[in-house]
CSV table of C-alpha atoms in Angstrom, one decimal:
chain,number,residue,atom,x,y,z
Q,1,MET,CA,134.4,105.1,96.8
Q,2,LEU,CA,131.1,103.6,98.4
Q,3,SER,CA,131.4,99.7,98.4
Q,4,ALA,CA,128.3,98.4,97.6
Q,5,THR,CA,126.3,97.1,101.3
Q,6,ALA,CA,123.4,96.0,100.0
Q,7,THR,CA,123.0,92.1,100.3
Q,8,VAL,CA,123.1,90.5,97.1
Q,9,ILE,CA,121.8,87.4,96.2
Q,10,LYS,CA,124.1,84.2,95.7
Q,11,SER,CA,122.9,81.8,93.4
Q,12,VAL,CA,123.2,78.4,94.3
Q,13,PRO,CA,124.1,75.9,92.0
Q,14,LYS,CA,121.3,73.5,91.3
Q,15,SER,CA,121.7,69.7,89.6
Q,16,VAL,CA,120.7,70.5,85.9
Q,17,GLY,CA,119.9,68.6,82.7
Q,18,ALA,CA,121.6,69.8,79.7
Q,19,LEU,CA,119.5,72.5,78.8
Q,20,GLY,CA,120.6,74.2,82.1
Q,21,THR,CA,124.3,74.0,81.7
Q,22,LEU,CA,123.7,76.4,78.3
Q,23,VAL,CA,121.6,78.9,80.8
Q,24,SER,CA,124.1,81.2,81.9
Q,25,ARG,CA,123.5,82.1,85.6
Q,26,LEU,CA,124.7,86.2,86.0
Q,27,ASN,CA,124.6,86.9,89.3
Q,28,HIS,CA,124.6,90.8,89.2
Q,29,THR,CA,125.0,92.9,92.4
Q,30,LEU,CA,124.8,96.7,93.7
Q,31,PRO,CA,128.1,98.6,91.3
Q,32,ASP,CA,130.2,100.7,93.4
Q,33,LEU,CA,128.8,104.6,93.7
Q,34,PRO,CA,131.6,106.6,92.7
Q,35,TYR,CA,131.2,109.3,95.4
Q,36,ASP,CA,129.7,110.0,99.2
Q,37,PHE,CA,126.3,109.9,99.2
Q,38,ASN,CA,126.8,113.8,100.7
Q,39,ALA,CA,128.9,114.1,97.7
Q,40,LEU,CA,125.9,115.7,95.4
Q,41,GLU,CA,124.5,118.2,98.0
Q,42,PRO,CA,122.6,119.9,97.7
Q,43,THR,CA,121.3,119.5,93.8
Q,44,ILE,CA,120.0,115.6,95.5
Q,45,SER,CA,120.6,115.1,99.4
Q,46,ALA,CA,122.8,112.9,101.2
Q,47,GLU,CA,119.0,111.2,102.4
Q,48,ILE,CA,117.7,110.2,99.3
Q,49,MET,CA,121.0,109.3,97.7
Q,50,ARG,CA,121.2,106.6,100.2
Q,51,ILE,CA,117.8,105.9,99.9
Q,52,HIS,CA,117.7,105.5,96.5
Q,53,TYR,CA,121.0,103.5,96.3
Q,54,THR,CA,120.6,100.7,99.3
Q,55,LYS,CA,117.4,100.8,99.4
Q,56,HIS,CA,115.5,100.8,95.4
Q,57,HIS,CA,118.7,99.6,93.4
Q,58,ALA,CA,119.6,96.9,95.9
Q,59,THR,CA,116.1,95.7,95.8
Q,60,TYR,CA,116.2,95.7,91.4
Q,61,VAL,CA,119.5,93.5,91.8
Q,62,ASN,CA,118.0,91.2,94.3
Q,63,ASN,CA,114.5,91.1,92.3
Q,64,LEU,CA,116.1,90.5,89.0
Q,65,ASN,CA,118.6,87.9,90.2
Q,66,ILE,CA,115.7,86.0,91.6
Q,67,ALA,CA,113.8,86.2,88.5
Q,68,GLU,CA,116.5,85.2,86.4
Q,69,GLU,CA,117.0,82.4,88.8
Q,70,LYS,CA,113.3,81.2,88.2
Q,71,LEU,CA,113.5,82.1,84.7
Q,72,ALA,CA,116.8,79.0,84.3
Q,73,GLU,CA,114.0,76.9,85.5
Q,74,ALA,CA,111.4,77.3,83.7
Q,75,MET,CA,113.9,77.5,80.5
Q,76,GLU,CA,114.9,74.0,82.1
Q,77,THR,CA,111.7,72.8,82.1
Q,78,LYS,CA,110.8,74.1,78.9
Q,79,ASN,CA,107.8,75.8,80.1
Q,80,VAL,CA,107.5,78.5,77.9
Q,81,ASN,CA,104.0,80.0,79.8
Q,82,GLN,CA,106.4,80.3,82.6
Q,83,VAL,CA,109.1,82.1,80.5
Q,84,ILE,CA,106.6,84.2,79.6
Q,85,GLN,CA,105.4,85.6,82.6
Q,86,LEU,CA,108.7,86.6,83.6
Q,87,GLN,CA,109.4,89.3,81.3
Q,88,PRO,CA,107.8,91.6,83.7
Q,89,ALA,CA,109.4,91.3,86.0
Q,90,LEU,CA,112.5,90.6,83.7
Q,91,LYS,CA,111.9,94.1,82.1
Q,92,PHE,CA,111.2,96.0,85.3
Q,93,ASN,CA,114.3,94.7,87.7
Q,94,GLY,CA,116.8,94.9,85.0
Q,95,GLY,CA,115.7,97.9,83.5
Q,96,GLY,CA,115.8,99.2,87.1
Q,97,HIS,CA,118.9,98.2,87.5
Q,98,ILE,CA,120.8,98.9,84.2
Q,99,ASN,CA,119.1,102.7,84.8
Q,100,HIS,CA,120.4,103.1,87.9
Q,101,SER,CA,124.0,101.5,87.0
Q,102,ILE,CA,123.7,104.4,84.7
Q,103,PHE,CA,122.2,107.6,86.6
Q,104,TRP,CA,125.1,106.9,88.9
Q,105,GLN,CA,128.1,107.3,86.4
Q,106,VAL,CA,126.5,110.3,85.0
Q,107,LEU,CA,125.6,112.7,88.1
Q,108,SER,CA,129.3,114.1,89.4
Q,109,PRO,CA,129.8,116.3,92.8
Q,110,ASN,CA,132.1,117.5,90.0
Q,111,GLY,CA,129.8,118.3,87.6
Q,112,GLY,CA,127.4,120.7,85.8
Q,113,GLY,CA,128.8,123.4,83.8
Q,114,GLU,CA,128.5,122.6,80.0
Q,115,PRO,CA,129.8,120.0,77.8
Q,116,SER,CA,132.6,120.8,75.4
Q,117,GLY,CA,134.3,119.4,72.0
Q,118,ASP,CA,132.9,116.7,70.0
Q,119,LEU,CA,129.8,115.9,73.0
Q,120,MET,CA,129.0,119.8,72.8
Q,121,GLU,CA,129.6,119.8,68.6
Q,122,VAL,CA,127.1,117.1,68.2
Q,123,ILE,CA,124.3,119.1,70.8
Q,124,LYS,CA,124.3,121.7,68.7
Q,125,ARG,CA,124.0,120.0,65.6
Q,126,ASP,CA,121.0,118.3,66.7
Q,127,PHE,CA,119.2,120.9,68.8
Q,128,GLY,CA,120.4,123.8,67.8
Q,129,SER,CA,121.9,125.0,71.4
Q,130,PHE,CA,123.1,123.6,74.2
Q,131,GLU,CA,120.1,125.3,75.7
Q,132,ALA,CA,117.2,124.1,73.9
Q,133,MET,CA,118.7,120.7,74.8
Q,134,LYS,CA,118.6,121.1,78.4
Q,135,THR,CA,115.1,122.5,77.2
Q,136,GLU,CA,113.6,120.1,75.4
Q,137,LEU,CA,114.8,117.3,78.0
Q,138,SER,CA,113.4,119.3,81.0
Q,139,ASN,CA,110.4,119.6,79.7
Q,140,ALA,CA,109.9,116.1,79.0
Q,141,SER,CA,111.0,114.9,82.3
Q,142,VAL,CA,108.9,117.1,84.2
Q,143,ALA,CA,106.2,116.2,81.7
Q,144,VAL,CA,106.6,112.3,82.3
Q,145,GLN,CA,102.9,110.4,84.0
Q,146,GLY,CA,103.9,109.0,86.8
Q,147,SER,CA,107.2,106.8,87.0
Q,148,GLY,CA,109.7,107.1,84.5
Q,149,TRP,CA,112.9,109.2,82.9
Q,150,GLY,CA,114.4,110.9,80.8
Q,151,TRP,CA,117.0,110.5,77.6
Q,152,LEU,CA,119.2,112.3,76.0
Q,153,GLY,CA,119.8,109.3,73.7
Q,154,PHE,CA,122.3,108.6,70.5
Q,155,ASN,CA,120.3,107.0,67.6
Q,156,PRO,CA,123.1,104.3,66.1
Q,157,VAL,CA,121.3,104.5,62.7
Q,158,SER,CA,121.0,108.2,62.4
Q,159,LYS,CA,123.8,108.7,63.9
Q,160,ARG,CA,121.5,112.2,65.4
Q,161,LEU,CA,121.2,113.1,69.4
Q,162,ARG,CA,117.3,112.2,70.2
Q,163,VAL,CA,115.4,113.0,73.8
Q,164,ALA,CA,113.4,110.1,74.8
Q,165,THR,CA,111.2,109.4,77.6
Q,166,CYS,CA,110.2,105.8,79.0
Q,167,ALA,CA,107.7,104.5,81.4
Q,168,ASN,CA,108.5,102.9,84.7
Q,169,GLN,CA,111.6,100.8,84.3
Q,170,ASP,CA,111.5,100.3,80.4
Q,171,PRO,CA,115.4,100.8,79.6
Q,172,LEU,CA,115.9,103.0,76.9
Q,173,GLN,CA,118.0,100.6,74.6
Q,174,PRO,CA,115.6,97.9,74.1
Q,175,THR,CA,112.6,99.8,74.5
Q,176,THR,CA,113.7,102.3,71.8
Q,177,GLY,CA,117.1,101.3,69.9
Q,178,LEU,CA,118.5,104.5,71.2
Q,179,VAL,CA,121.8,104.4,73.6
Q,180,PRO,CA,121.9,106.2,76.7
Q,181,LEU,CA,123.9,108.7,77.0
Q,182,PHE,CA,122.3,110.5,80.1
Q,183,GLY,CA,119.3,110.2,82.3
Q,184,ILE,CA,117.1,111.6,85.2
Q,185,ASP,CA,115.2,109.9,86.9
Q,186,VAL,CA,111.8,111.2,87.4
Q,187,TRP,CA,110.6,108.3,89.6
Q,188,GLU,CA,109.1,110.6,92.9
Q,189,HIS,CA,111.5,108.6,95.1
Q,190,ALA,CA,114.4,110.6,93.4
Q,191,TYR,CA,113.3,113.1,94.3
Q,192,TYR,CA,110.3,113.7,96.6
Q,193,LEU,CA,112.0,114.1,100.5
Q,194,GLN,CA,114.2,117.4,99.0
Q,195,TYR,CA,111.2,118.9,96.0
Q,196,LYS,CA,108.2,117.2,97.7
Q,197,ASN,CA,105.7,117.5,94.4
Q,198,VAL,CA,107.7,120.2,92.5
Q,199,ARG,CA,109.2,117.8,89.4
Q,200,PRO,CA,110.1,121.4,87.6
Q,201,ASP,CA,113.0,122.5,90.9
Q,202,TYR,CA,114.3,118.4,90.6
Q,203,LEU,CA,114.7,119.5,87.0
Q,204,LYS,CA,116.0,122.8,86.9
Q,205,ALA,CA,118.7,122.0,89.5
Q,206,ILE,CA,119.6,118.7,88.6
Q,207,TRP,CA,122.0,120.0,85.7
Q,208,ASN,CA,124.2,121.2,88.2
Q,209,VAL,CA,125.2,117.7,88.9
Q,210,VAL,CA,125.7,115.9,85.1
Q,211,ASN,CA,128.8,114.8,84.7
Q,212,TRP,CA,129.8,115.7,80.9
Q,213,ASP,CA,133.5,114.1,80.8
Q,214,LYS,CA,131.2,110.6,81.1
Q,215,VAL,CA,128.1,111.4,78.7
Q,216,ALA,CA,130.9,112.0,76.3
Q,217,GLN,CA,132.6,109.3,76.9
Q,218,ASN,CA,129.2,107.2,76.2
Q,219,LEU,CA,128.7,109.2,73.3
Q,220,HIS,CA,132.3,108.1,72.2
Q,221,ASP,CA,131.5,104.7,72.6
Q,222,ALA,CA,128.2,104.7,71.3
Q,223,THR,CA,129.4,106.1,67.9
Q,224,MET,CA,132.6,103.4,68.0
Q,225,ALA,CA,130.1,100.9,68.8
Q,226,CYS,CA,128.2,101.5,64.8
I,1,MET,CA,71.4,128.5,135.4
I,2,ALA,CA,70.9,125.0,134.7
I,3,ASP,CA,68.6,126.6,132.1
I,4,ALA,CA,70.9,127.7,130.0
I,5,THR,CA,73.6,125.3,130.6
I,6,ILE,CA,70.9,122.5,129.1
I,7,LEU,CA,70.3,125.2,125.9
I,8,GLN,CA,74.1,125.7,125.6
I,9,ALA,CA,74.4,122.2,125.0
I,10,TRP,CA,71.2,121.7,123.0
I,11,LEU,CA,72.7,124.8,120.7
I,12,LEU,CA,75.9,123.2,120.4
I,13,SER,CA,74.8,119.5,119.6
I,14,PHE,CA,72.9,121.5,117.1
I,15,CYS,CA,75.5,123.0,115.4
I,16,TYR,CA,77.8,119.9,115.3
I,17,PHE,CA,75.2,118.3,113.7
I,18,THR,CA,74.4,120.8,111.3
I,19,THR,CA,78.3,121.1,110.2
I,20,VAL,CA,78.1,117.1,110.3
I,21,MET,CA,75.0,116.9,108.0
I,22,THR,CA,75.9,119.8,105.9
I,23,LEU,CA,80.0,118.8,105.5
I,24,LYS,CA,79.8,117.4,102.1
I,25,MET,CA,82.6,114.5,101.3
I,26,PRO,CA,84.5,115.1,98.8
I,27,TYR,CA,83.2,112.3,96.3
I,28,GLU,CA,80.1,113.8,95.8
I,29,PHE,CA,81.9,116.9,94.2
I,30,ILE,CA,82.3,114.9,91.0
I,31,ALA,CA,78.7,114.5,90.4
I,32,ASP,CA,76.8,117.8,91.1
I,33,GLN,CA,78.6,120.4,89.2
I,34,THR,CA,80.3,120.9,85.9
I,35,SER,CA,82.8,123.7,86.5
I,36,ASN,CA,85.0,125.7,88.3
I,37,TYR,CA,85.3,122.4,90.7
I,38,VAL,CA,87.0,123.7,94.3
I,39,LEU,CA,89.9,121.2,95.6
I,40,PRO,CA,87.4,119.7,98.9
I,41,LYS,CA,88.6,120.4,102.6
I,42,LEU,CA,88.9,116.9,103.8
I,43,PRO,CA,86.6,115.3,106.4
I,44,TYR,CA,89.3,115.8,109.2
I,45,ASP,CA,92.6,117.4,110.1
I,46,TYR,CA,96.1,116.9,107.8
I,47,LYS,CA,97.2,115.7,111.4
I,48,ASP,CA,94.1,112.7,112.0
I,49,LEU,CA,95.5,110.2,110.2
I,50,GLU,CA,99.1,110.0,112.2
I,51,PRO,CA,100.3,107.4,113.0
I,52,PHE,CA,99.5,105.9,110.1
I,53,ILE,CA,100.6,108.5,107.4
I,54,ASP,CA,101.9,111.4,108.1
I,55,GLU,CA,101.0,115.3,108.4
I,56,ALA,CA,103.2,116.4,106.1
I,57,THR,CA,102.2,113.8,103.6
I,58,VAL,CA,98.8,114.3,103.5
I,59,ARG,CA,99.5,118.4,104.0
I,60,VAL,CA,101.5,118.2,100.3
I,61,HIS,CA,99.4,115.3,98.9
I,62,HIS,CA,96.1,117.8,99.3
I,63,LEU,CA,97.4,121.1,99.2
I,64,GLY,CA,100.4,119.9,96.6
I,65,HIS,CA,99.3,116.8,94.0
I,66,HIS,CA,95.0,117.3,94.6
I,67,ALA,CA,95.3,121.0,94.2
I,68,ALA,CA,97.5,120.8,90.6
I,69,TYR,CA,95.0,118.5,89.1
I,70,THR,CA,91.9,120.4,90.2
I,71,LYS,CA,93.4,123.3,88.5
I,72,LYS,CA,94.7,121.7,85.3
I,73,MET,CA,91.1,120.2,85.2
I,74,ASN,CA,88.9,123.2,85.5
I,75,ILE,CA,91.7,125.3,82.2
I,76,ALA,CA,90.9,121.8,80.6
I,77,LEU,CA,87.3,122.4,80.9
I,78,GLU,CA,87.6,125.6,80.0
I,79,GLN,CA,89.7,125.2,77.0
I,80,TRP,CA,87.5,122.6,75.6
I,81,THR,CA,83.9,124.0,76.5
I,82,ALA,CA,84.9,127.1,74.7
I,83,ASP,CA,86.4,125.3,71.4
I,84,SER,CA,84.4,126.1,68.5
I,85,GLU,CA,86.1,123.2,66.4
I,86,VAL,CA,84.8,120.0,69.0
I,87,ALA,CA,81.0,121.8,69.1
I,88,HIS,CA,79.7,118.5,68.6
I,89,SER,CA,81.4,117.3,72.1
I,90,MET,CA,79.6,119.9,73.7
I,91,SER,CA,77.4,118.3,75.5
I,92,LEU,CA,79.6,115.7,77.0
I,93,ALA,CA,81.8,118.9,78.0
I,94,GLN,CA,78.9,120.3,80.1
I,95,LYS,CA,78.8,117.7,82.1
I,96,PRO,CA,80.1,116.5,85.9
I,97,ILE,CA,83.2,115.2,85.9
I,98,LEU,CA,82.3,111.6,86.5
I,99,ASP,CA,80.1,111.0,83.4
I,100,ILE,CA,83.0,112.9,81.3
I,101,LEU,CA,85.6,110.1,82.5
I,102,ILE,CA,82.7,107.6,82.1
I,103,GLY,CA,82.6,109.0,78.1
I,104,LEU,CA,86.4,109.3,77.9
I,105,ASP,CA,86.3,107.2,74.7
I,106,ASP,CA,83.9,110.7,73.5
I,107,VAL,CA,86.5,113.3,74.6
I,108,PRO,CA,88.3,115.2,71.3
I,109,LYS,CA,91.2,113.5,71.3
I,110,LYS,CA,92.8,117.8,71.8
I,111,TYR,CA,91.7,116.9,75.3
I,112,LYS,CA,91.6,113.9,76.0
I,113,SER,CA,94.7,113.1,78.2
I,114,SER,CA,94.5,116.3,80.1
I,115,ILE,CA,91.1,115.5,80.9
I,116,GLN,CA,92.7,111.9,81.6
I,117,ASN,CA,95.1,112.9,83.9
I,118,ASN,CA,93.7,116.0,85.1
I,119,GLY,CA,90.2,114.9,85.7
I,120,GLY,CA,90.9,111.4,86.6
I,121,GLY,CA,93.7,112.7,89.3
I,122,TYR,CA,90.1,115.0,90.5
I,123,VAL,CA,88.1,112.1,91.2
I,124,ASN,CA,91.0,109.8,92.1
I,125,HIS,CA,91.8,112.0,95.0
I,126,ASN,CA,88.2,112.7,95.9
I,127,PHE,CA,87.9,108.8,96.5
I,128,TYR,CA,90.9,108.7,98.5
I,129,TRP,CA,90.3,111.1,101.0
I,130,SER,CA,86.4,109.9,101.3
I,131,VAL,CA,86.8,106.4,102.7
I,132,MET,CA,89.2,107.0,105.2
I,133,SER,CA,89.2,108.0,109.0
I,134,PRO,CA,91.2,108.7,112.0
I,135,ASN,CA,91.9,106.0,114.0
I,136,PRO,CA,93.2,106.7,117.2
I,137,ASN,CA,92.0,104.0,119.2
I,138,LEU,CA,93.6,101.7,116.5
I,139,ASP,CA,90.1,100.3,116.6
I,140,ASP,CA,90.0,97.2,114.2
I,141,ARG,CA,87.9,97.7,111.4
I,142,GLU,CA,85.7,95.3,109.7
I,143,PRO,CA,82.6,96.0,107.0
I,144,VAL,CA,79.6,95.0,108.0
I,145,ASN,CA,76.1,95.0,106.6
I,146,GLN,CA,75.4,94.0,102.4
I,147,LEU,CA,78.4,95.5,102.1
I,148,GLY,CA,79.7,93.2,104.2
I,149,ASP,CA,78.1,90.2,103.3
I,150,ASP,CA,79.1,91.0,99.2
I,151,ILE,CA,82.3,90.9,100.9
I,152,VAL,CA,82.3,87.6,101.8
I,153,LYS,CA,80.3,86.5,99.1
I,154,ALA,CA,82.8,87.6,96.8
I,155,PHE,CA,86.1,87.1,98.3
I,156,GLY,CA,85.6,84.3,101.1
I,157,ASN,CA,85.9,85.8,104.1
I,158,PHE,CA,87.2,89.6,105.1
I,159,SER,CA,91.2,88.4,105.3
I,160,ASN,CA,91.2,87.0,102.0
I,161,PHE,CA,89.5,90.0,100.4
I,162,LYS,CA,92.3,92.0,102.1
I,163,ALA,CA,95.0,89.6,101.0
I,164,LEU,CA,94.0,89.8,97.6
I,165,PHE,CA,94.2,93.6,97.9
I,166,THR,CA,97.5,93.9,99.3
I,167,GLN,CA,98.7,91.8,96.7
I,168,GLU,CA,97.6,94.2,94.1
I,169,ALA,CA,99.0,97.2,95.6
I,170,LEU,CA,102.5,95.5,96.4
I,171,SER,CA,102.9,93.7,92.7
I,172,LEU,CA,102.2,96.4,90.1
I,173,PHE,CA,105.9,96.9,88.8
I,174,GLY,CA,105.5,100.7,88.7
I,175,SER,CA,104.3,103.2,90.9
I,176,GLY,CA,102.1,105.7,89.4
I,177,CYS,CA,99.1,103.1,90.4
I,178,TYR,CA,95.9,102.6,92.5
I,179,VAL,CA,93.9,99.7,93.0
I,180,TRP,CA,89.8,99.6,93.3
I,181,LEU,CA,87.2,98.0,95.1
I,182,SER,CA,84.2,98.3,92.7
I,183,ARG,CA,81.2,96.9,91.7
I,184,ASN,CA,80.1,96.0,88.2
I,185,PRO,CA,76.7,97.0,86.9
I,186,ILE,CA,77.2,94.2,84.4
I,187,GLU,CA,77.5,91.6,86.3
I,188,ASN,CA,74.7,92.5,88.6
I,189,GLY,CA,76.9,94.8,91.1
I,190,LYS,CA,79.3,92.4,91.5
I,191,LEU,CA,82.8,93.5,94.2
I,192,VAL,CA,86.0,93.4,91.8
I,193,ILE,CA,89.4,94.2,92.9
I,194,SER,CA,91.4,95.9,90.2
I,195,LYS,CA,94.2,98.6,89.1
I,196,THR,CA,95.0,101.6,87.7
I,197,THR,CA,97.5,103.3,86.2
I,198,ASN,CA,98.9,106.7,86.4
I,199,GLN,CA,95.7,108.6,86.9
I,200,ASP,CA,93.0,106.2,84.5
I,201,SER,CA,90.2,105.7,86.5
I,202,PRO,CA,87.9,102.7,86.6
I,203,LEU,CA,85.0,105.2,85.8
I,204,THR,CA,86.4,104.7,82.1
I,205,ASP,CA,85.6,101.1,82.4
I,206,GLU,CA,81.6,101.5,83.7
I,207,LEU,CA,82.9,100.2,87.4
I,208,GLN,CA,81.0,101.8,90.3
I,209,PRO,CA,84.2,102.2,92.6
I,210,ILE,CA,83.7,102.2,96.4
I,211,LEU,CA,87.0,101.8,98.0
I,212,VAL,CA,90.2,103.0,96.6
I,213,ILE,CA,94.1,103.1,97.9
I,214,ASP,CA,97.0,105.6,96.2
I,215,VAL,CA,99.9,103.4,95.7
I,216,TRP,CA,102.0,106.8,94.1
I,217,GLU,CA,105.1,107.1,95.8
I,218,HIS,CA,104.0,110.5,96.6
I,219,ALA,CA,101.6,109.1,99.1
I,220,TYR,CA,103.6,107.6,101.2
I,221,TYR,CA,107.7,108.6,101.0
I,222,ILE,CA,107.8,110.7,103.4
I,223,LYS,CA,106.8,108.5,106.2
I,224,HIS,CA,107.5,105.4,104.5
I,225,GLN,CA,110.5,105.8,102.3
I,226,ASN,CA,110.8,102.4,100.3
I,227,LEU,CA,108.2,100.5,102.5
I,228,ARG,CA,104.9,100.0,100.5
I,229,PRO,CA,104.1,97.3,102.0
I,230,LYS,CA,104.4,98.7,105.3
I,231,TYR,CA,102.1,102.2,104.1
I,232,VAL,CA,99.1,99.6,103.0
I,233,SER,CA,99.7,97.9,105.9
I,234,ASP,CA,99.1,100.8,107.9
I,235,TRP,CA,96.7,102.2,105.5
I,236,TRP,CA,94.1,99.8,106.2
I,237,ASN,CA,93.5,100.8,109.6
I,238,LEU,CA,92.6,104.2,108.3
I,239,VAL,CA,89.9,102.4,106.0
I,240,ASP,CA,86.6,103.6,107.2
I,241,TRP,CA,83.8,100.8,106.3
I,242,SER,CA,81.3,103.0,107.5
I,243,LEU,CA,82.2,105.3,104.2
I,244,VAL,CA,82.9,102.6,101.7
I,245,GLU,CA,79.3,101.5,102.8
I,246,GLU,CA,78.2,105.7,102.3
I,247,ILE,CA,80.1,105.0,98.7
I,248,ASP,CA,78.2,102.2,98.0
I,249,ASN,CA,74.7,103.3,98.7
I,250,TRP,CA,75.9,106.2,97.1
I,251,TRP,CA,76.2,104.8,93.5
I,252,LYS,CA,72.2,103.3,94.5
I,253,GLY,CA,70.8,105.9,95.0
I,254,PRO,CA,68.6,109.4,93.1
I,255,ASN,CA,72.0,111.5,93.9
I,256,TYR,CA,73.3,109.1,90.9
I,257,ASP,CA,71.3,107.6,87.9
I,258,TYR,CA,73.4,107.6,85.3
I,259,HIS,CA,72.0,103.8,84.3
I,260,GLU,CA,68.4,105.9,83.7
I,261,GLU,CA,69.9,107.7,81.4
I,262,LEU,CA,71.8,105.0,79.3
């Protein structure tokens, strides 16, 4: 288990009015990484994992805390303009934190192979076959223009699995309504040091480290929540 | 023997002069052909932008990314010009990519996305390579002449301009973007800073770009990793204001006269 090593900005309590006490200030922290930086090699290099976790994800966490501080102040002072102006920063950093927290969990050094049980049944039902799902998600992820994520999501209304993509750090659920089961980060920082511009190679390789147990758990939780 | 030496020196100078004179800058390729675009050669060696941009990055950026956009743009253009179903758009299809990006809204839906991404990718990188030159002696570089004056007029002073441009480059929510300095013809050539996402082009907004920084992660990740601010500050050392001025003059010159056609 790797503990969070990034610095996190702690909220300093300020003297606030009555409205301020209603605003709970969440203090986000970098979640523990469930394995060492080199655990996903050769699929994802230790260098990428180290920078991705300690720099990129940590920055989202820090900047989310900062944005939320500013949001609290804006709400206290009833500054609606400022509240709205903060939305892009909240979406970007909040989304970045959400997405990466999911990502570390759905990868595993013991991953790969194929899903089983209910998850496999549902994949076959909604895509025809496991291979068809892999192809659709891989193709969608390769085709993302610029930065974004490819997702296997659960539609809580239709109860079906869907492949979707989101731009930048837009989080899947608030953006599309789909519950994220498995995601692939296709920002260049997720693969560039190892795969350079050959994103398709990264997409081929990542299936070797998918943590199907966790994906199955995500599906189970999503189904139970309906 | 002195004569031979003089002759040699003269011949060498002549060869150098003609090479320099005939070396086409990448941005020039966007206006003078309509198909089978080639990946423009860089005006410097891959290692020459060190220590600011590393050789490995320049190689992959040029031979990987830029080359891929070039190839896919050529394919899209070929498919478009061969498609009888969209014959009404043929006159646009047969124009240089510069004009196609200006008239992007008129590209048939079938091809628009591909032209926007790949044509944009081709053109954006042509500009990016064209505004940089090696700076091994870490010279301080600033704009002069009319362009220098116009920057002061538009932004107060050069430092201010750099700060505003840098701020745009660092404030982008996402990667996959460019920041531009362009002239706006409908405001009498006023200088404006703008940004585009993915491979969108300011040409589509009818601006005339003269300076650009690529802030896609692939432009800096190998050397700078997540440290985008350091990349941007390193990049300023490579901006060659005489080249930016050349592009500025190119927009005004006889090589490019789209305004007369309007």
